[in-house]
XYZ file of C-alpha atoms in Angstrom:
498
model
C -67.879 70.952 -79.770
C -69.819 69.414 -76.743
C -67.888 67.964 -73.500
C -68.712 64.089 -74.947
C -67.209 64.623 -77.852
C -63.972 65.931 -76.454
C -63.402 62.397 -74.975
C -63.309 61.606 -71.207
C -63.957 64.112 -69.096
C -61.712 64.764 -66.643
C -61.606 63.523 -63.218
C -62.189 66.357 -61.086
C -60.487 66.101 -57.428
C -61.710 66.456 -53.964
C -62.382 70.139 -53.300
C -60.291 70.107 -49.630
C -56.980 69.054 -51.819
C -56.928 71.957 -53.670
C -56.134 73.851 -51.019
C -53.246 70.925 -49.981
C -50.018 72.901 -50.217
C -46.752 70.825 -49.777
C -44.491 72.864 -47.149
C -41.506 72.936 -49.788
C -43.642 75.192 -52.433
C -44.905 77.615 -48.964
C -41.175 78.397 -48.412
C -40.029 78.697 -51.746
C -42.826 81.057 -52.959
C -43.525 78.780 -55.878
C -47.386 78.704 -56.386
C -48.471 76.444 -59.452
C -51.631 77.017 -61.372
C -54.319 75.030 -60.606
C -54.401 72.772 -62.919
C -50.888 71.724 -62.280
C -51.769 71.534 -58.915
C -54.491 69.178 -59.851
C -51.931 67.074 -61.787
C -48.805 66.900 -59.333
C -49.727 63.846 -57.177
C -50.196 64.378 -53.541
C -47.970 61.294 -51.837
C -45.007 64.192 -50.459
C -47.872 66.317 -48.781
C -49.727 62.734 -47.535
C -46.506 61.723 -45.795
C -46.066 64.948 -44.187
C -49.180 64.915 -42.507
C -48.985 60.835 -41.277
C -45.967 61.903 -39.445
C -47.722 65.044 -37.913
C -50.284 62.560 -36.990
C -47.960 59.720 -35.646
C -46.167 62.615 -34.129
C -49.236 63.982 -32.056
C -49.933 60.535 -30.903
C -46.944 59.868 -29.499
C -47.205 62.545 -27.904
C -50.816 61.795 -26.713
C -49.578 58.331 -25.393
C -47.044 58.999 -23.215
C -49.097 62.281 -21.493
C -52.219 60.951 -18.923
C -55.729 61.420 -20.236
C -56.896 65.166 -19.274
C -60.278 66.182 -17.632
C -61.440 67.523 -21.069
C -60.724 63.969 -22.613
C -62.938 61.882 -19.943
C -65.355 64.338 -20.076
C -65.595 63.961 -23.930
C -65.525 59.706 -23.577
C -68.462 60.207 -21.616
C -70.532 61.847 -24.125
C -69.941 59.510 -26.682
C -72.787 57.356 -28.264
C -72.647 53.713 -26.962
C -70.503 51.227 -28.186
C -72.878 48.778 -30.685
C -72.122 45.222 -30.591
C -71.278 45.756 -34.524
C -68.868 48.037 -34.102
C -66.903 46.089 -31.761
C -66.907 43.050 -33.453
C -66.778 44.665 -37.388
C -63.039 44.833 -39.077
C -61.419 47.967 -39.182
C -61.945 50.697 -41.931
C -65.524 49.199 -42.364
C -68.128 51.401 -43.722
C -65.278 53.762 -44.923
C -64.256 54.993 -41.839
C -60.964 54.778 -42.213
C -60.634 55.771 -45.630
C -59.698 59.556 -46.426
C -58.591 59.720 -42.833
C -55.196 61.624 -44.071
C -56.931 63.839 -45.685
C -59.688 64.857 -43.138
C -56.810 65.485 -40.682
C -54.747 67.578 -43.570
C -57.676 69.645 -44.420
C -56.885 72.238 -40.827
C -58.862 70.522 -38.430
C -58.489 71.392 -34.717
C -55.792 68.943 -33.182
C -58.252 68.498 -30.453
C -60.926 67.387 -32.615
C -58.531 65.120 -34.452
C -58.194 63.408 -31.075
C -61.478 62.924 -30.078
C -61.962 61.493 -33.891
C -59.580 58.587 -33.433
C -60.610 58.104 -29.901
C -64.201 57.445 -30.733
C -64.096 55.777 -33.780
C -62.183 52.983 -35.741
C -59.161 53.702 -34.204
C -57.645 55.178 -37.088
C -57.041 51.919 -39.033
C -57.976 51.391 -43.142
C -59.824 49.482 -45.019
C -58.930 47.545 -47.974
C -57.576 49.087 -51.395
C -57.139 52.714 -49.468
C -53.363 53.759 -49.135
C -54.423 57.326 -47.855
C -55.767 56.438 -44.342
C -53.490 55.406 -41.359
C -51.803 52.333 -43.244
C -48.220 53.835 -42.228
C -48.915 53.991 -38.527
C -46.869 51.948 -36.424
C -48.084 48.344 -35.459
C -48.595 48.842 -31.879
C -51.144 51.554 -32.642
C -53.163 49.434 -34.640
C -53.509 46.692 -31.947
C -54.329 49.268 -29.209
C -57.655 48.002 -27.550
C -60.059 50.404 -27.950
C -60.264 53.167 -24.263
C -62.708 52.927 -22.250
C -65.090 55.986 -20.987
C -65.229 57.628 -17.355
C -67.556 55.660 -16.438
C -65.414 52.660 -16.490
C -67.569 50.537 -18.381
C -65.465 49.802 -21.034
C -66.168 47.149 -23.985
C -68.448 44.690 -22.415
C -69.805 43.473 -25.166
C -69.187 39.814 -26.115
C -66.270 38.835 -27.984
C -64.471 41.253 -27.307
C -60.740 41.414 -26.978
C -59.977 44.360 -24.659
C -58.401 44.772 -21.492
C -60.339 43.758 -18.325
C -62.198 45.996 -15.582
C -60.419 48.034 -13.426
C -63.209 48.487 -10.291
C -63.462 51.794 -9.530
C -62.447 52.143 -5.705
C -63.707 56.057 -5.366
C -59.770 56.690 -4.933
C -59.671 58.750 -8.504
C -61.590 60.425 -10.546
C -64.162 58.890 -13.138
C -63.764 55.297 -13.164
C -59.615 55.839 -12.706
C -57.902 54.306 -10.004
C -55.085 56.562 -8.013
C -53.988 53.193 -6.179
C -53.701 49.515 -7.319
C -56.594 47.610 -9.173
C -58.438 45.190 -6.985
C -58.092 41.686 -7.360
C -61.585 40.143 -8.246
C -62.234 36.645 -8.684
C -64.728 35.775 -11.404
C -65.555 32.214 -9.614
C -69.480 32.569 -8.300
C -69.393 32.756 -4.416
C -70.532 29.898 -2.615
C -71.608 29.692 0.806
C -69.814 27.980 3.334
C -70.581 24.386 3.286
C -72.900 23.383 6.630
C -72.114 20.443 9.429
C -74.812 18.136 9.756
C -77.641 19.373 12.087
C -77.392 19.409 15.470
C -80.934 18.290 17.096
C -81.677 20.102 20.291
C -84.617 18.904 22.578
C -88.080 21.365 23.189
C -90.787 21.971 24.421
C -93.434 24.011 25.078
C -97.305 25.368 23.893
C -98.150 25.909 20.519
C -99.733 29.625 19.281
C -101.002 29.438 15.799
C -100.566 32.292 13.342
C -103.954 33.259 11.194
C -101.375 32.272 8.277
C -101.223 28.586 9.265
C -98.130 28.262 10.918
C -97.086 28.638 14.669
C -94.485 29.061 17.745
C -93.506 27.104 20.637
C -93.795 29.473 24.071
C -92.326 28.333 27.158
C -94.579 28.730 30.104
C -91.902 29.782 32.244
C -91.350 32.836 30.090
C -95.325 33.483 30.720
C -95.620 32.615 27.397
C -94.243 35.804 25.662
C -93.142 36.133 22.664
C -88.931 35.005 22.596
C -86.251 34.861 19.818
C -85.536 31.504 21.181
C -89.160 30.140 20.831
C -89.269 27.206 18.050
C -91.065 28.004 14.497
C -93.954 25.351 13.977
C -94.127 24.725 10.210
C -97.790 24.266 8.466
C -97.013 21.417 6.959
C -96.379 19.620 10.589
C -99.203 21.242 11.947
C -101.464 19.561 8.843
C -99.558 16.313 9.389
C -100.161 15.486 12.715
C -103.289 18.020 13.448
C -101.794 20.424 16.238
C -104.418 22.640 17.970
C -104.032 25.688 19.733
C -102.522 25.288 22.911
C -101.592 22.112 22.562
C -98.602 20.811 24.471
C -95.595 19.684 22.124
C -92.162 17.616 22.664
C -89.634 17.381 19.952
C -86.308 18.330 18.308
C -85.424 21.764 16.542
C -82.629 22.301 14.909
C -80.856 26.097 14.138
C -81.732 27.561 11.086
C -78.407 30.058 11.570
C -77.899 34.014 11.934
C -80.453 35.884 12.515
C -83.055 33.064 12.348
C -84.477 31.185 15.648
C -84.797 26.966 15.898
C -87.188 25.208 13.633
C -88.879 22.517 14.897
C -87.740 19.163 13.064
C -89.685 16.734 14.414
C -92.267 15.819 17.069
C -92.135 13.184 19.828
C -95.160 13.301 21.867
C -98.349 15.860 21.716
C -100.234 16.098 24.879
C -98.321 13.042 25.974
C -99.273 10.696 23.717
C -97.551 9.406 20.484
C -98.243 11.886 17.495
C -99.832 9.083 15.659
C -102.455 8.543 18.143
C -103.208 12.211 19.208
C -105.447 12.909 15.738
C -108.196 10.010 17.476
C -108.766 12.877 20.495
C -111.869 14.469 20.158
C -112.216 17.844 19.871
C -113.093 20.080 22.988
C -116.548 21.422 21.021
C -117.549 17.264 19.875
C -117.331 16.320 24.275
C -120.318 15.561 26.068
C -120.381 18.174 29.102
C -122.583 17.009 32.353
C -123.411 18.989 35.916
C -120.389 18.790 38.098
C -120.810 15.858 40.985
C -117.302 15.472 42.343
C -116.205 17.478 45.207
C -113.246 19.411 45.811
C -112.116 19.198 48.803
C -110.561 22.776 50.580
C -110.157 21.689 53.809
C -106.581 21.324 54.862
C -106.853 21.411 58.761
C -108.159 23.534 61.319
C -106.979 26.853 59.315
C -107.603 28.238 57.739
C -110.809 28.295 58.527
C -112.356 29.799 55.469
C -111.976 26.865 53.218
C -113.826 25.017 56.053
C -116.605 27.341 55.561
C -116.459 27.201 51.322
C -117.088 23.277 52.276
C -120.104 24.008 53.876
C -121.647 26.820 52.246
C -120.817 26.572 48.571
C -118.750 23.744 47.582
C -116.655 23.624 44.436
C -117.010 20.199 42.508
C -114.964 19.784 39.161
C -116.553 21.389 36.076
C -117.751 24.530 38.223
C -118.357 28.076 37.039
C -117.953 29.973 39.944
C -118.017 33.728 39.920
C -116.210 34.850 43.223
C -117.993 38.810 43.551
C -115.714 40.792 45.603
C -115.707 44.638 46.399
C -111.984 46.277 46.931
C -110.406 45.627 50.590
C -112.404 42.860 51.181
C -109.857 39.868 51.285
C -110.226 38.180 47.734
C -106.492 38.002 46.921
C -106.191 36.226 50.318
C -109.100 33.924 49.566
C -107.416 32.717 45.877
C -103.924 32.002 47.685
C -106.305 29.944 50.271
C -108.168 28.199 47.775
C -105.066 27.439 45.034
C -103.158 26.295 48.176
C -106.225 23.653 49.231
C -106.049 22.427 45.543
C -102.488 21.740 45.227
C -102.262 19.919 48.400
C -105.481 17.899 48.707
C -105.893 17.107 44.597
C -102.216 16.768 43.242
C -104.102 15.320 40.274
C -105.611 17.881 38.996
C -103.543 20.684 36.583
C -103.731 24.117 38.477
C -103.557 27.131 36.518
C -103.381 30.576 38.115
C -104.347 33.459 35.642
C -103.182 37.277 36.622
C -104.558 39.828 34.083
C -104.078 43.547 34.573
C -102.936 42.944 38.150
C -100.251 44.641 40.226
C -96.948 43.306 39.596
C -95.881 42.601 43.608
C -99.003 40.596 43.789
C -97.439 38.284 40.877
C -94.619 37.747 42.843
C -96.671 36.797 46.166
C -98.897 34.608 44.237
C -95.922 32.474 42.890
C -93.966 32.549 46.228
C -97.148 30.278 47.954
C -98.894 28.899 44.945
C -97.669 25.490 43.938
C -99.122 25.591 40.550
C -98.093 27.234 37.231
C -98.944 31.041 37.616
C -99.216 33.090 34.342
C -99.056 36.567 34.414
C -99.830 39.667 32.661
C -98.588 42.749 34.974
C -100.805 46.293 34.336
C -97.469 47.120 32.791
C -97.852 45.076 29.785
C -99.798 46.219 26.434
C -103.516 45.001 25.887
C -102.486 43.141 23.063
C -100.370 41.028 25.872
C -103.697 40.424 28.102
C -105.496 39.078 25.556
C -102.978 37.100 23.677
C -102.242 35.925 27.036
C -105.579 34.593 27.926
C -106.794 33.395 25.047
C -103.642 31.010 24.463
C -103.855 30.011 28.392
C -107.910 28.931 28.287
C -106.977 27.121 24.792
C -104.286 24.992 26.218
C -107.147 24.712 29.260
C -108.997 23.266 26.933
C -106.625 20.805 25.099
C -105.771 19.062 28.844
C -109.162 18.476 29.298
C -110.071 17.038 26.259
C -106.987 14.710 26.397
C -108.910 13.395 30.040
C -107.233 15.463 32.693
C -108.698 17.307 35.500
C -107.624 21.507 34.564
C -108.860 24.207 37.871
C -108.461 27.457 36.704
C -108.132 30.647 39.032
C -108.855 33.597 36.874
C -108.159 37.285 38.847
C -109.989 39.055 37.480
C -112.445 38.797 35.057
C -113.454 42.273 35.200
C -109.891 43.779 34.437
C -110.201 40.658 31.566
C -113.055 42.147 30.274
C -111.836 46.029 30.247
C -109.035 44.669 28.135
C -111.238 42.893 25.435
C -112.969 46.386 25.766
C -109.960 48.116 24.058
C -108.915 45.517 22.117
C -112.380 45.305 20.072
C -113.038 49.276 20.010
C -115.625 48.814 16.741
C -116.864 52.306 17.986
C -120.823 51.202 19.453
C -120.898 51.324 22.637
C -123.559 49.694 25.060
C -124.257 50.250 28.483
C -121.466 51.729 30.993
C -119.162 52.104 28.067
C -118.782 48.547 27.094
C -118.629 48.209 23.287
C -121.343 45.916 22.221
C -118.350 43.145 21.113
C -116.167 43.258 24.050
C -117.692 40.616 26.257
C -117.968 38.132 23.502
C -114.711 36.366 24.218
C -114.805 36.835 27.791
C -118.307 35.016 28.080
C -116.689 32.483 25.400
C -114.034 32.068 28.083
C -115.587 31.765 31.416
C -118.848 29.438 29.438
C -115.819 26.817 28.789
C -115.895 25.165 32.399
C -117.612 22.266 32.135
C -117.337 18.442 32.758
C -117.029 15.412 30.155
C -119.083 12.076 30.045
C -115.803 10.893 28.448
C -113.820 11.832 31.203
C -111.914 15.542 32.039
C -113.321 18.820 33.421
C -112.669 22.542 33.638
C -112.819 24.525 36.617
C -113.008 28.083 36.475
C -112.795 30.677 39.173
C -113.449 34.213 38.650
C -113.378 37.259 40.359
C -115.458 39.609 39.734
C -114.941 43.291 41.005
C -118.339 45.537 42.772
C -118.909 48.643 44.282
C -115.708 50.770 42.476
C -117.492 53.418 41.746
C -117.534 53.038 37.604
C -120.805 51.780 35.780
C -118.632 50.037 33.553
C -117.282 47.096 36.324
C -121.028 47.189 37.209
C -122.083 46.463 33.554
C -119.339 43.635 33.240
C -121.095 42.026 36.898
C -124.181 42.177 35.533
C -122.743 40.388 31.882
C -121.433 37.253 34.106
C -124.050 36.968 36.736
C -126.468 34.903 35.073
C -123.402 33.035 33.289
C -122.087 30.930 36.228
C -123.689 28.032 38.598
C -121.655 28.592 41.361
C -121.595 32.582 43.123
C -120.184 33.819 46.588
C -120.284 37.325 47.723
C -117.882 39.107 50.034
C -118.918 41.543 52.704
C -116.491 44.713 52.770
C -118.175 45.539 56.549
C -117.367 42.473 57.569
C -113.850 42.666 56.462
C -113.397 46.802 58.070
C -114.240 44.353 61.338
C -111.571 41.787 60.685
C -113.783 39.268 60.612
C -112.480 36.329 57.892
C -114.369 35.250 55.941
């Protein structure tokens, strides 16, 4: 007869609980058959191994986590969002747990079982899981790795952070958690602004924006020098060089004023300023009115300048002067005669690549504003320098004033635009074939308006130094000027002035 005519077959048990042996029958020698062993239910031998297992967590409790646990936590898979927020024993984890742990697995491996997964709770309908385990066990929060990320998924219901101070060792703290506040940080409430009067000449940026550099300073580059926004520079249509009066206000640590609002430009109101014309949209005309150089009966020389080639406003005059021969002596004369006999008229003194006791001399006599840039500085510094002093020339005559201009010297002026351009041709005497573009630019802006202002410019240019390239640069501004005087270097060896 066949198995399904028998009736029911048999249900036929887990292979791991035949081998389940209650401790009773091991010490009594009693060994059933197997199918009695298969009959005899398995509650006695259950029990037994729930209180090996509550047992050995006790006992894992109360004893601190070892190296070889945190290393283990930190080779666990991720925490998924559905396991933290899924009810425990689902999926069947926790069902058969007795039975997995009575089968002779390692105690170790039981341990790192529980501590990665459901936390040893059942699910529904199974009485053979961890159902009998105290109540406190259940409700443990699930531990966190060495890492000391912990569950930060949401939802959750775990125990917060601990920051990990570098006192212990993976993510555990040998002192006393920090106390961190979850509140965002806010910054410190500011006063209201304090306004602080300035001043000074505006450099634009090829980006659009600009500073404010004090003259005193000789216009270098300060942490205290006021940022010019673009926006105010589009309002009220600030040029280079411009003169501006306003109020900055601090912008804090680390950060220098910001210019808040502007007061006058070039003396007038900023609403008015846009109607000036632009230096390039002036008519220029040939210089007609004198300046006078004559002070007295000495010195003498400026006498003779009177007489022999007079300076009128609007003149280009090239001053050619070979070394020893007097011509620092001669601009002290002839800035002196200005100030004194034409207090009207702006007087700029410009020192490029010159010795840096001579700056000091020439700002112990000269009554004027003297701008300097020592043979100390970089060649970034001379031409910066110049260009922002002839633009700010340039703005004070176009707003009507009367500028004169003492530029010593042109040559050293030129040398620097030299090694500033470097685009690798060269020309005659070294010169490369861009580096008396600016410098011509510079010396060609003398001139005098229908509308009213002039620039004078004064230059000296240097002869006989023995290098082809000052020649080269002499021979550049010769034909450039309408006004030229030579010094005599034998006449000079004589002591014979002028």
């Amino acid at each position: 007869m066949t198995e399904m005519d028998s009736g029911a077959p048999k249900r036929t048990p887990r292979p791991r609980r035949q081998k389940v042996q209650s401790t009773e029958q091991v010490e009594s020698g009693e060994l059933l058959e197997t199918g009695m062993a298969e009959a005899r239910p398995l509650k006695p031998v259950i029990e037994d191994v729930l209180e090996e297992i509550a047992a050995a967590r006790a006992e894992f409790e109360q004893s601190p986590p070892s190296e070889r646990d945190m290393d283990f936590e930190s080779t666990d898979a991720p925490v998924g969002e559905g396991e933290t927020d899924r009810e425990p024993g689902a999926n069947g984890e926790g069902n058969g747990g007795g039975g997995e742990f009575a089968g002779g697995d390692d105690p170790n491996r039981r341990r790192r079982r529980r501590r990665g997964r459901g936390r040893g709770t059942t699910g529904p309908g199974d009485n053979t899981g961890y159902s009998q385990q105290p109540a406190q066990n259940q409700n443990r929060p699930p531990q966190r790795g060495r890492n000391g990320q912990g569950d930060r998924r949401h939802g959750q219901q775990g125990q917060p952070r601990r920051p990990h101070d570098g006192g212990g060792q993976r993510g555990y703290n040998n002192g006393p958690p920090r106390q961190q506040s979850n509140e965002p940080r806010s910054s410190e409430p500011r006063g209201p602004e304090v306004l602080v009067p300035v001043q000074g000449t505006l450099e634009l940026h090829p980006k659009g924006y600009g500073f404010l550099r004090d003259a005193k300073a000789g216009y270098v580059s300060q942490e205290t020098d006021a940022f010019v926004s673009g926006s105010l520079i589009e309002k009220y249509s600030l040029r280079e060089g411009v003169h501006v009066t306003g109020e900055c206000v601090s912008m804090g640590r680390g950060q220098g004023p910001r210019l808040k609002s502007v007061q006058t430009i070039e003396g007038r109101l900023p609403e008015l300023y846009p109607a000036v014309k632009k230096f390039d949209d002036l008519t220029p005309i040939n210089p007609f009115q004198l300046i006078k150089l004559e002070t007295g009966t000495t010195p003498i020389t400026m006498r003779v300048m009177d007489l022999l080639c007079p300076i009128g406003k609007g003149q280009r005059a090239l001053l050619v002067a070979p070394p020893r021969s007097g011509k620092t002596m001669l601009l002290q004369e002839i800035a002196d005669s200005v100030s004194k006999n034409h207090p009207d008229i702006y007087l700029i003194v410009l020192l490029i690549d010159e010795r840096p006791e001579e700056v000091t001399e020439m700002r112990r006599r000269v009554n004027g504003e003297v701008v300097a840039s020592s043979l100390d500085r970089e060649v970034e510094n001379h031409v910066r320098v110049s260009q922002l002093v002839f633009e700010k020339a340039k703005r004070m005559a176009e707003s009507g004033r009367d500028v004169f201009l003492l530029l010593d010297s042109i040559t050293r002026t030129a040398r620097a635009f030299n090694k500033w351009t470097n685009t690798g041709r060269t020309g005659t005497g070294g010169l490369d074939v861009k580096a008396m573009d600016i410098p011509k630019k510079m010396f060609g802006m003398a001139r005098q308006f229908d509308e009213g202002g002039s620039l004078t410019v004064v230059g000296t240019a240097l002869i006989e130094t023995g290098g082809r390239m000052d020649d080269a640069i002499f021979q550049e501004f010769k034909g450039t000027g309408n006004m030229e005087m030579v010094l005599s270097r034998e006449l000079a060896e004589r002591r014979i002035w002028p």
